[in-house]
Coordinates of C-alpha atoms and ligand atoms in Angstrom, one line a residue:
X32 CA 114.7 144.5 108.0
X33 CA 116.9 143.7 104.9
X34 CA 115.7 143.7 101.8
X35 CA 117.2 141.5 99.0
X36 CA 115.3 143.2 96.3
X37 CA 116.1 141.7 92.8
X38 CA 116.7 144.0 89.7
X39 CA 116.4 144.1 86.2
X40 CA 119.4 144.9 84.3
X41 CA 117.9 148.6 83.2
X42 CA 117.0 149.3 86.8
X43 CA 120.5 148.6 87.6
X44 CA 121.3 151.7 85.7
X45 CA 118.7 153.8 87.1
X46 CA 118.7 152.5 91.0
X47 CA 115.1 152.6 92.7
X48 CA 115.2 156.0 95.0
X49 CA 112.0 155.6 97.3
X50 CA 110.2 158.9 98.3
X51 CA 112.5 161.2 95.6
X52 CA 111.2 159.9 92.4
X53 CA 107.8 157.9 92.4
X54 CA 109.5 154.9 90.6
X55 CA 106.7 152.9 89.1
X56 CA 106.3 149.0 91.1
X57 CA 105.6 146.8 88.5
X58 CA 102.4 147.0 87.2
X59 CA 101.4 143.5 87.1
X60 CA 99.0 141.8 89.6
X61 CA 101.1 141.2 92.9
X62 CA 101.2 138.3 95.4
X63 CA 102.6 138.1 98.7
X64 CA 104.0 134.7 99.7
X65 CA 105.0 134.0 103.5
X66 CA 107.9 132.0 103.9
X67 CA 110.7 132.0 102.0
X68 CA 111.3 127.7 102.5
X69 CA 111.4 125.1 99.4
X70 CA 107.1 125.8 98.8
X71 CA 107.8 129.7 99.4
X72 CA 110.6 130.1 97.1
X73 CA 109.0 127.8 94.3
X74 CA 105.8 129.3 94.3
X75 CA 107.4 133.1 93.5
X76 CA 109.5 131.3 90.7
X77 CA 106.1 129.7 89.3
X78 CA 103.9 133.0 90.0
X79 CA 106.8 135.0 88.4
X80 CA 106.5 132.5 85.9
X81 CA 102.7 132.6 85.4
X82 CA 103.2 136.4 84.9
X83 CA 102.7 138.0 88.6
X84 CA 105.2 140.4 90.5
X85 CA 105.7 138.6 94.2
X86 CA 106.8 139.5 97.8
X87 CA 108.2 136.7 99.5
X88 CA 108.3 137.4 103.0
X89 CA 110.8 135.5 104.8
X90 CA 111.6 135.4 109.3
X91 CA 115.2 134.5 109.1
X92 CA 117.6 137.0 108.3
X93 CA 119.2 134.7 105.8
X94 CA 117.7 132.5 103.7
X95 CA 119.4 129.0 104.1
X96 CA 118.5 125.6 106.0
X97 CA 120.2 123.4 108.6
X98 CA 122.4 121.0 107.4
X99 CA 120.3 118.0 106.5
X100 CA 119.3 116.3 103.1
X101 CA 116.6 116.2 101.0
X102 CA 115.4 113.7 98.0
X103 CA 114.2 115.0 95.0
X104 CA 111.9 112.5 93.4
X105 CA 111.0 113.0 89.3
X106 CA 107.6 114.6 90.3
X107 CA 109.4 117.5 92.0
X108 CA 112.3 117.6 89.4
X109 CA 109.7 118.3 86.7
X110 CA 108.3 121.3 88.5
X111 CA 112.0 122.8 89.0
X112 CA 113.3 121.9 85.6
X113 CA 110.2 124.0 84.1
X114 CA 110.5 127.0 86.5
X115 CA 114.4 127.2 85.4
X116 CA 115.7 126.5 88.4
X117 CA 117.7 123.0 87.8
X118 CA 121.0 124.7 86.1
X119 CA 121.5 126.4 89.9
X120 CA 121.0 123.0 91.6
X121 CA 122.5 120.4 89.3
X122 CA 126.1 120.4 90.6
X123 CA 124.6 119.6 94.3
X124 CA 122.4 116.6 93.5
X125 CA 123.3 113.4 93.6
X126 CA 122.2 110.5 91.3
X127 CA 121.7 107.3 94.1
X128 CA 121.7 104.1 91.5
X129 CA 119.2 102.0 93.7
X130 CA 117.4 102.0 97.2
X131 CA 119.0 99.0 99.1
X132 CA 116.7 98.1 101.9
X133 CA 117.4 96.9 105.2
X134 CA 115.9 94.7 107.8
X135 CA 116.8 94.7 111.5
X136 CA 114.8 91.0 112.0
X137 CA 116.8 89.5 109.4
X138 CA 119.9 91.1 110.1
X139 CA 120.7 92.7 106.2
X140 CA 119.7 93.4 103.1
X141 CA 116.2 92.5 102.3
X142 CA 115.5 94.2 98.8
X143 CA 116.8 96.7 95.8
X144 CA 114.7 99.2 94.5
X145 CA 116.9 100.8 91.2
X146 CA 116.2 104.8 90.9
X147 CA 119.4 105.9 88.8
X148 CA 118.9 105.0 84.8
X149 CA 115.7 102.9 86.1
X150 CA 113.5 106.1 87.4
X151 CA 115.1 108.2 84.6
X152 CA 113.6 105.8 81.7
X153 CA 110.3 105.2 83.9
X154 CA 109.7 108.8 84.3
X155 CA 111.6 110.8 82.2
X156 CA 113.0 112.7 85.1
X157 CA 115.9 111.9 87.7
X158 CA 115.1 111.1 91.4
X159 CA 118.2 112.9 93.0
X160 CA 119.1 113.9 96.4
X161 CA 121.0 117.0 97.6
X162 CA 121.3 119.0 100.8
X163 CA 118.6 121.2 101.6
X164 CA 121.3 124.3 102.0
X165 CA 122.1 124.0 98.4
X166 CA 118.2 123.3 97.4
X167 CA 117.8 127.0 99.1
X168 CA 120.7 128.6 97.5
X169 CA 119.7 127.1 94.0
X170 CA 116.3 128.3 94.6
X171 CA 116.9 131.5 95.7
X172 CA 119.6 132.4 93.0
X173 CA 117.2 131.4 90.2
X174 CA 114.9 133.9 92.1
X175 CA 117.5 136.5 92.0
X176 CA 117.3 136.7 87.8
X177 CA 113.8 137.3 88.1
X178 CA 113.1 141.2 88.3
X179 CA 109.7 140.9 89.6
X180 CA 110.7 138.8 92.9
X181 CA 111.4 140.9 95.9
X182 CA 112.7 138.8 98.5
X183 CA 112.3 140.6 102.1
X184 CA 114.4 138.6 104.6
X185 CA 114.2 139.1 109.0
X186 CA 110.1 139.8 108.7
X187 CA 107.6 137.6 110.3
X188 CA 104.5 137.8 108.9
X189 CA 101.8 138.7 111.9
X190 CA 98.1 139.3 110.6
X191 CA 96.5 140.4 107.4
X192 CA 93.3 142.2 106.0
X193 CA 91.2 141.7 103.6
X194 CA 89.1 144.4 101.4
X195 CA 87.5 144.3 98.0
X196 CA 90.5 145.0 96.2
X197 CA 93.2 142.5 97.6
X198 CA 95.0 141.8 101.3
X199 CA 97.4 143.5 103.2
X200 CA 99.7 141.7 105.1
X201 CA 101.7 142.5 107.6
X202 CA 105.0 141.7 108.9
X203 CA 107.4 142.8 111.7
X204 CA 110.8 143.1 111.4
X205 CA 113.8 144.9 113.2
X206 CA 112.4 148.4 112.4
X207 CA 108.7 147.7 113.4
X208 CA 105.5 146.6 111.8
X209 CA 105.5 146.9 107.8
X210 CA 102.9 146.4 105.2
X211 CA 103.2 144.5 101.6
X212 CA 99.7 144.7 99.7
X213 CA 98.9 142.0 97.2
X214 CA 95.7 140.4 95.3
X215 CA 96.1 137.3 97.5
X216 CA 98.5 135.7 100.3
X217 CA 100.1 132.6 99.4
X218 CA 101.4 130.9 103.0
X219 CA 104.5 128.7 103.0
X220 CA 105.1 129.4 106.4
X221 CA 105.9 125.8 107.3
X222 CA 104.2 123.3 109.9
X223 CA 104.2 125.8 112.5
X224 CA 102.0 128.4 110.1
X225 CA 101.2 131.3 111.7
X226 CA 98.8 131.7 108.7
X227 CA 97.5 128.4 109.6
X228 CA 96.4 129.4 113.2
X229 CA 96.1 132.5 113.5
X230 CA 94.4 133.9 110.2
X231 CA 92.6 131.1 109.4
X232 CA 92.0 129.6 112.6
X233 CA 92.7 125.6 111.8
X234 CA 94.2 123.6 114.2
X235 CA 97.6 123.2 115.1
X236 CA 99.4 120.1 113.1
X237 CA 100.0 117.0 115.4
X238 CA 102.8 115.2 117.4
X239 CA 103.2 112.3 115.9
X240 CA 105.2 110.6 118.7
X241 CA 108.2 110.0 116.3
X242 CA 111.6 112.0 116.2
X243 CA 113.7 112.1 113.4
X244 CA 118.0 112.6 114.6
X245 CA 119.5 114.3 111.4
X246 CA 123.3 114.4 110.4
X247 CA 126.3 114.5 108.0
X248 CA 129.5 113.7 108.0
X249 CA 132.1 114.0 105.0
X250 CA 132.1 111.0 102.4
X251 CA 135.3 110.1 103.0
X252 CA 134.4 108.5 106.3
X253 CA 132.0 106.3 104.4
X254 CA 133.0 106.0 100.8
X255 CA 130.9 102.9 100.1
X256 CA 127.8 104.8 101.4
X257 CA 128.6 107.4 98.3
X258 CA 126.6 106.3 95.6
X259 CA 123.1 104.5 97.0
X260 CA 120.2 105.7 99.0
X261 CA 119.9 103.0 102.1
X262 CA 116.4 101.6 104.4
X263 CA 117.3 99.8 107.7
X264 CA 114.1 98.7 109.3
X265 CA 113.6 97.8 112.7
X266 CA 111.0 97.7 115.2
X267 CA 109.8 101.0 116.3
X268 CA 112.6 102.9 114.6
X269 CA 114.4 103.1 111.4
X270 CA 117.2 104.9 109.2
X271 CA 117.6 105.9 106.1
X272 CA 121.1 107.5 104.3
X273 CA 122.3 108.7 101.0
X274 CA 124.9 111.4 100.1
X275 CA 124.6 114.7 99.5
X276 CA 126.5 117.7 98.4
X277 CA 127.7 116.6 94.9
X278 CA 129.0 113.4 97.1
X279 CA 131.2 115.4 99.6
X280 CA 129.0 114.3 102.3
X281 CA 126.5 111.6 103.7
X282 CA 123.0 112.3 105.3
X283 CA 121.5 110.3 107.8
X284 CA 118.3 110.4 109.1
X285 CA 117.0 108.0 112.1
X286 CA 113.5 108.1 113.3
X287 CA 112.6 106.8 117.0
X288 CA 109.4 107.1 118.8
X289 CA 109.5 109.6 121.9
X290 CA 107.7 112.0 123.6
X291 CA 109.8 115.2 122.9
X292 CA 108.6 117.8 121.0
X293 CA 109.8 121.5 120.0
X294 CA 109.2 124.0 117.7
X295 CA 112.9 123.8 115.9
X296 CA 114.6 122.4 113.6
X297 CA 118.2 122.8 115.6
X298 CA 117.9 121.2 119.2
X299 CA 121.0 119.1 119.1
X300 CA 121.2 115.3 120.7
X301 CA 124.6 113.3 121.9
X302 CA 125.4 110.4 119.6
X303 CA 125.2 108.8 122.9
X304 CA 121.5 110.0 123.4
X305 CA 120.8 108.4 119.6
X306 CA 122.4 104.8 120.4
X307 CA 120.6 104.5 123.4
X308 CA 117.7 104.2 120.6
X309 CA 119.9 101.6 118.5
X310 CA 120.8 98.8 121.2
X311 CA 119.6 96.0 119.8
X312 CA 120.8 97.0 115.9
X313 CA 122.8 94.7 114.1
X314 CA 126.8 95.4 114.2
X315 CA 126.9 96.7 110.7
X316 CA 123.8 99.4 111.2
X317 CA 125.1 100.8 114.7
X318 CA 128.3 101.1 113.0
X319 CA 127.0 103.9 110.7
X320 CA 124.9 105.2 113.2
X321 CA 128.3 105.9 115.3
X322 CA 129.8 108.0 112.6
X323 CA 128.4 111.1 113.2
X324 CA 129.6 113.1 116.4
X325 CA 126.5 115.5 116.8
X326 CA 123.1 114.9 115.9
X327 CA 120.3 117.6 115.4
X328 CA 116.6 116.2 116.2
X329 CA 113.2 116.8 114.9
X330 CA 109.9 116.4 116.3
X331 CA 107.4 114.8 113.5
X332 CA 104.2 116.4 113.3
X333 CA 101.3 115.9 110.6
X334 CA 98.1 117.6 109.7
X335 CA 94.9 115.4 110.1
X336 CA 92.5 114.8 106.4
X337 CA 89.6 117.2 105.7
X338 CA 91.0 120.5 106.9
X339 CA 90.6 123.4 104.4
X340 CA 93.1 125.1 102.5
X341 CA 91.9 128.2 101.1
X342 CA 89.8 130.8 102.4
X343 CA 88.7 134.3 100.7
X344 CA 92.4 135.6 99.7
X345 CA 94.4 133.4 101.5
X346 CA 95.5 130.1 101.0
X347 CA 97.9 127.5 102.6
X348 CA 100.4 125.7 100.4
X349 CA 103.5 123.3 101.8
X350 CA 103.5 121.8 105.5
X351 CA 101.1 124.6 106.6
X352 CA 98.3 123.2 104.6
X353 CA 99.1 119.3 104.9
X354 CA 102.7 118.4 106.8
X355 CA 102.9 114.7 106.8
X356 CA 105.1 112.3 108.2
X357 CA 108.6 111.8 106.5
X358 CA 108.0 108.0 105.3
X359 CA 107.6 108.6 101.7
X360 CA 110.1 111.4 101.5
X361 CA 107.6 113.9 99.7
X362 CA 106.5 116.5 102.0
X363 CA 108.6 118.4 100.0
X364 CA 107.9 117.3 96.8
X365 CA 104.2 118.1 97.7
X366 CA 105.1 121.7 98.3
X367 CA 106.7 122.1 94.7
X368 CA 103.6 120.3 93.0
X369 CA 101.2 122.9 94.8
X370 CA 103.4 126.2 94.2
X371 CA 103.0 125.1 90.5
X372 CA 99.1 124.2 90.5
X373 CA 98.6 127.6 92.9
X374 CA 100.0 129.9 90.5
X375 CA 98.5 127.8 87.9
X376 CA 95.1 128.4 89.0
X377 CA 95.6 132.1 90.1
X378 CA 96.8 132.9 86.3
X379 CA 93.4 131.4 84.8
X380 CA 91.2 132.6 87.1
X381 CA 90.8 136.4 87.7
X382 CA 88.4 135.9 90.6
X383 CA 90.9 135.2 93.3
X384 CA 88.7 133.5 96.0
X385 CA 87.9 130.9 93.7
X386 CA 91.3 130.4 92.0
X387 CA 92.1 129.6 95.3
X388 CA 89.2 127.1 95.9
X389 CA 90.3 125.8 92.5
X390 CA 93.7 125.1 93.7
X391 CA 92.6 123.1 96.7
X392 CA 90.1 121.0 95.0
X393 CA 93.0 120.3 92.3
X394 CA 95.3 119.0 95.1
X395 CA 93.5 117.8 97.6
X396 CA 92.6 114.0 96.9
X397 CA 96.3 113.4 95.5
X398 CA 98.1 115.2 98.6
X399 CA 95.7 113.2 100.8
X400 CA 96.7 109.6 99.5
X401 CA 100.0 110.7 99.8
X402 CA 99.5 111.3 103.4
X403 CA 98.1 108.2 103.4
X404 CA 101.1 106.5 102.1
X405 CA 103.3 108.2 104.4
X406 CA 101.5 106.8 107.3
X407 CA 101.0 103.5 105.8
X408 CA 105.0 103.1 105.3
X409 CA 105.1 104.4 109.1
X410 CA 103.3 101.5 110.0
X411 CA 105.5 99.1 107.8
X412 CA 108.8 100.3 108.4
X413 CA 108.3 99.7 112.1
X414 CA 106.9 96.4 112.2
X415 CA 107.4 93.5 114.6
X416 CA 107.8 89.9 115.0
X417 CA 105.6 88.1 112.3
X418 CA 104.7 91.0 110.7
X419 CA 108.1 92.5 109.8
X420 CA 108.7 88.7 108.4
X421 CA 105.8 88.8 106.3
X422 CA 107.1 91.9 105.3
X423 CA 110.4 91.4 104.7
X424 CA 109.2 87.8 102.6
X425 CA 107.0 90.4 100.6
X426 CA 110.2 92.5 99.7
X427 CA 112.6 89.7 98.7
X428 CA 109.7 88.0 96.4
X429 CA 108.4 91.1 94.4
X430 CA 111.2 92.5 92.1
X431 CA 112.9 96.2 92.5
X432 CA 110.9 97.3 89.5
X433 CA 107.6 96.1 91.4
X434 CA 108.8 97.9 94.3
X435 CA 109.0 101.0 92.6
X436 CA 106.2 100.8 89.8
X437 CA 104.0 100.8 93.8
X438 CA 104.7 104.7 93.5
X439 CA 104.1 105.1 89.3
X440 CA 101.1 107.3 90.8
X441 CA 103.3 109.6 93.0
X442 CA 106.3 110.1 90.5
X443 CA 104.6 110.0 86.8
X444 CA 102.7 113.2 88.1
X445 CA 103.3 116.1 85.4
X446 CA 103.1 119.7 85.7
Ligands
FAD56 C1 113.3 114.3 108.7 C2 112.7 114.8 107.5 C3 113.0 114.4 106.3 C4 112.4 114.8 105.1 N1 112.7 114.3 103.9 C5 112.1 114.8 102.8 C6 112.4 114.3 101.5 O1 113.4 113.5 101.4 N2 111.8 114.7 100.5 C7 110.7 115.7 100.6 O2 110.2 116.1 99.6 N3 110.4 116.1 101.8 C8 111.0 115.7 102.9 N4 110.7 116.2 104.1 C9 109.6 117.2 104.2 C10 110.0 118.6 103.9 O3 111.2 119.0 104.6 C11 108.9 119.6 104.1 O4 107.7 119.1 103.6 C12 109.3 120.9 103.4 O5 110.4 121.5 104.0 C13 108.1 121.8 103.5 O6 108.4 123.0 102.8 P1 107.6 124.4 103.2 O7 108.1 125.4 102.3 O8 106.2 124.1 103.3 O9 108.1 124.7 104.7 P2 109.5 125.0 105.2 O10 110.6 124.5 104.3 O11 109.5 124.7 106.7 O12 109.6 126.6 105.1 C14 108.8 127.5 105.9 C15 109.5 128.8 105.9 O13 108.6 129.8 106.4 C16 109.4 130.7 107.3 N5 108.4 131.2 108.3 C17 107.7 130.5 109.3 N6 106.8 131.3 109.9 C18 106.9 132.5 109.2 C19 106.2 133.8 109.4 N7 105.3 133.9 110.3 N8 106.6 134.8 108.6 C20 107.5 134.7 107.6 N9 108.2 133.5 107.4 C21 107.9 132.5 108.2 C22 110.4 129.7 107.9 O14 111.5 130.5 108.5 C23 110.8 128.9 106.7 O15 111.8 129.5 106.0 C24 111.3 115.8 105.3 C25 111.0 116.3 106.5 C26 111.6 115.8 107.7 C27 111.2 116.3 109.0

């Protein structure tokens, strides 16, 4: 197990010596947090925040994510910027000016949705994109300043018990079974929640029967791709791009519909195996599409309405309370909203089952529609025949600012 425990500058002078001198843990009320992904890492910045010592206990022995991008819209920006962490991120995001969408029936651009100067007047906040690598690494070295976040990376959280007092969770790693004691465990363990299934015995989230390919490749093969965020619709499959990486490189993400499904996020795929998806694309589309040599694929799973959240100390937050479908681009987003409103809740309310219930009646109806929209822009993006023309009409009639005003709901929302 490594341990990347973070110190305060006087505890750098007088190094913790376990089982020699009984050096006092912090005294203030502790959390453990399981996963150490976007929700994980932001909820121990908020709880540190809301004045709580956290363990974040993370499976990988290194904190990091494949190499894929992820947008940032101003809801999600306004939670960083408050917890500190946006002067770690700002040199990796990227500033798209405008959405330009794409339709496969009629062969080009259909519409312009401005983000850049537009979102930042509309919302007061930036809607930026970055790779999810650098999101980690921004994350977790704003977590490193913070004395009272202990970071525990190569354990996998297994079961936990509850007593009057608070739960202890435990976790195995390289050197056996260990446990971390807090007044409540806060799961970002991810789609796949162990948290999710086995303590709190909720079903499984679904195959969708989509499959997202993901990859980069350096800007300079696509230098006109460098400063927008780009839709192509067609039937049954789309893709979306934008760059990444301060610019130095260009995401792509193209979603299919197929049967495969596996608990990774690194199964790779051929370029040949995504084209075969592409055939009927328009020149210009499958031109981008060949760019990339390798491709890393994805199975797209979501999480059904209605199931709970919270129960007695433990309570889901992230894709293991609510994984949706990619479509709106805010599964990620929704994870930062609900590590702020959890530690929110947990800070007001000393009785710790019901902070919890508080937290999932906050977010609940709002994470929901979202879900909603998600799947509603599944169905939309993939339309056929007269649909996708009635759709595409739509587009080119209302104007970008319409287009975007859609999702005032989604990106005015304020910690
Ligand atoms: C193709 C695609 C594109 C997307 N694009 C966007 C986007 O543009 N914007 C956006 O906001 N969202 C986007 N999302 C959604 C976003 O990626 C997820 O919603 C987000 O990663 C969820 O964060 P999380 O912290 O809940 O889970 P994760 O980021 O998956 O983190 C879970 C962590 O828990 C760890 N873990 C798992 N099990 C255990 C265990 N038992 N013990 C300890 N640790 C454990 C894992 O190793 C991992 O580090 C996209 C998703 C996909 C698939």
């Amino acid at each position: 197990m490594t341990s990347l425990q973070t110190r305060g500058p006087d505890q750098d002078a007088f190094p913790r010596t376990e089982n020699v001198w009984p050096v006092a843990k912090s005294t203030k009320r502790r959390i453990v947090v399981a996963g150490g992904g976007i929700g994980g890492l932001t909820a121990a910045l908020a709880l540190e925040r809301a004045g709580f010592a956290v363990d974040v206990l993370e499976r990988s022995d290194t904190l990091g994510e494949v190499g894929a991008g992820i947008q940032i819209s101003p809801n999600a920006w306004r939670v960083l910027d408050g917890l500190g962490a946006i002067p770690a991120l700002e040199d990796a995001f990227v500033h798209p000016d405008v959405i330009r969408i794409h339709s496969v029936r009629a062969g080009g651009l259909v519409g312009r949705v401005p983000i850049g100067k537009t979102a930042l007047r509309r919302y007061g906040a930036p809607y930026c994109v970055v790779h999810r690598g650098d999101l980690h690494r921004g994350l977790a070295e704003t977590a490193s300043t913070r004395p009272d976040i202990d970071i525990h990376l190569g354990v996998t959280v297994t079961d936990a018990q509850e007593d009057e007092d608070g739960i202890t969770v435990e976790a195995k790693g390289a050197d056996g079974v260990s446990s971390y004691r807090g007044e409540a465990l806060v799961a970002a363990d991810g789609v796949w929640s162990t948290v999710r299934r086995r303590l709190l015995r909720l079903p499984s989230a679904d195959f969708s029967g989509r499959i997202a390919f993901r990859a980069t490749v350096p800007s300079e093969m696509a230098p006109d791709l460098a400063s927008f965020t780009g839709l192509w619709m067609g039937e049954s499959t789309h893709l979306v791009h934008y760059p990444i990486s301060g610019g130095r490189e260009i995401n792509f993400v193209a979603i299919v519909e197929s049967d495969w499904r596996e608990e990774t996020w690194s199964t790779p795929a051929s370029r040949e195996e995504v084209m075969g998806h592409f055939a009927d694309w328009p020149a210009a589309a499958r031109r981008l599409l060949e760019m990339p040599d390798s491709w890393l694929q994805w199975a797209l799973c979501d999480v059904g309405p209605g199931t709970i959240w919270a129960e007695g100390r433990v309570a889901l937050i992230g894709d293991a309370a609510h994984a949706m479908l990619p479509f709106m681009a805010q599964g990620g987003a929704m994870a930062i909203e609900d590590a702020h409103v959890i530690a929110r809740c947990l800070a007001s309310d000393p009785d710790v089952d019901e902070a919890l219930l508080a937290y999932e009646r906050a977010r609940k109806d709002r994470v929901e529609r979202v879900m909603r929209a998600a799947r509603d822009n599944a169905r939309t993006y993939h339309m056929k025949g007269v649909m996708a023309f009635l759709r595409d009409a739509g587009i080119r009639y209302l104007s970008g600012t319409r287009l975007l005003a859609r999702f005032d709901w989604i990106y005015d929302w304020r910690p």
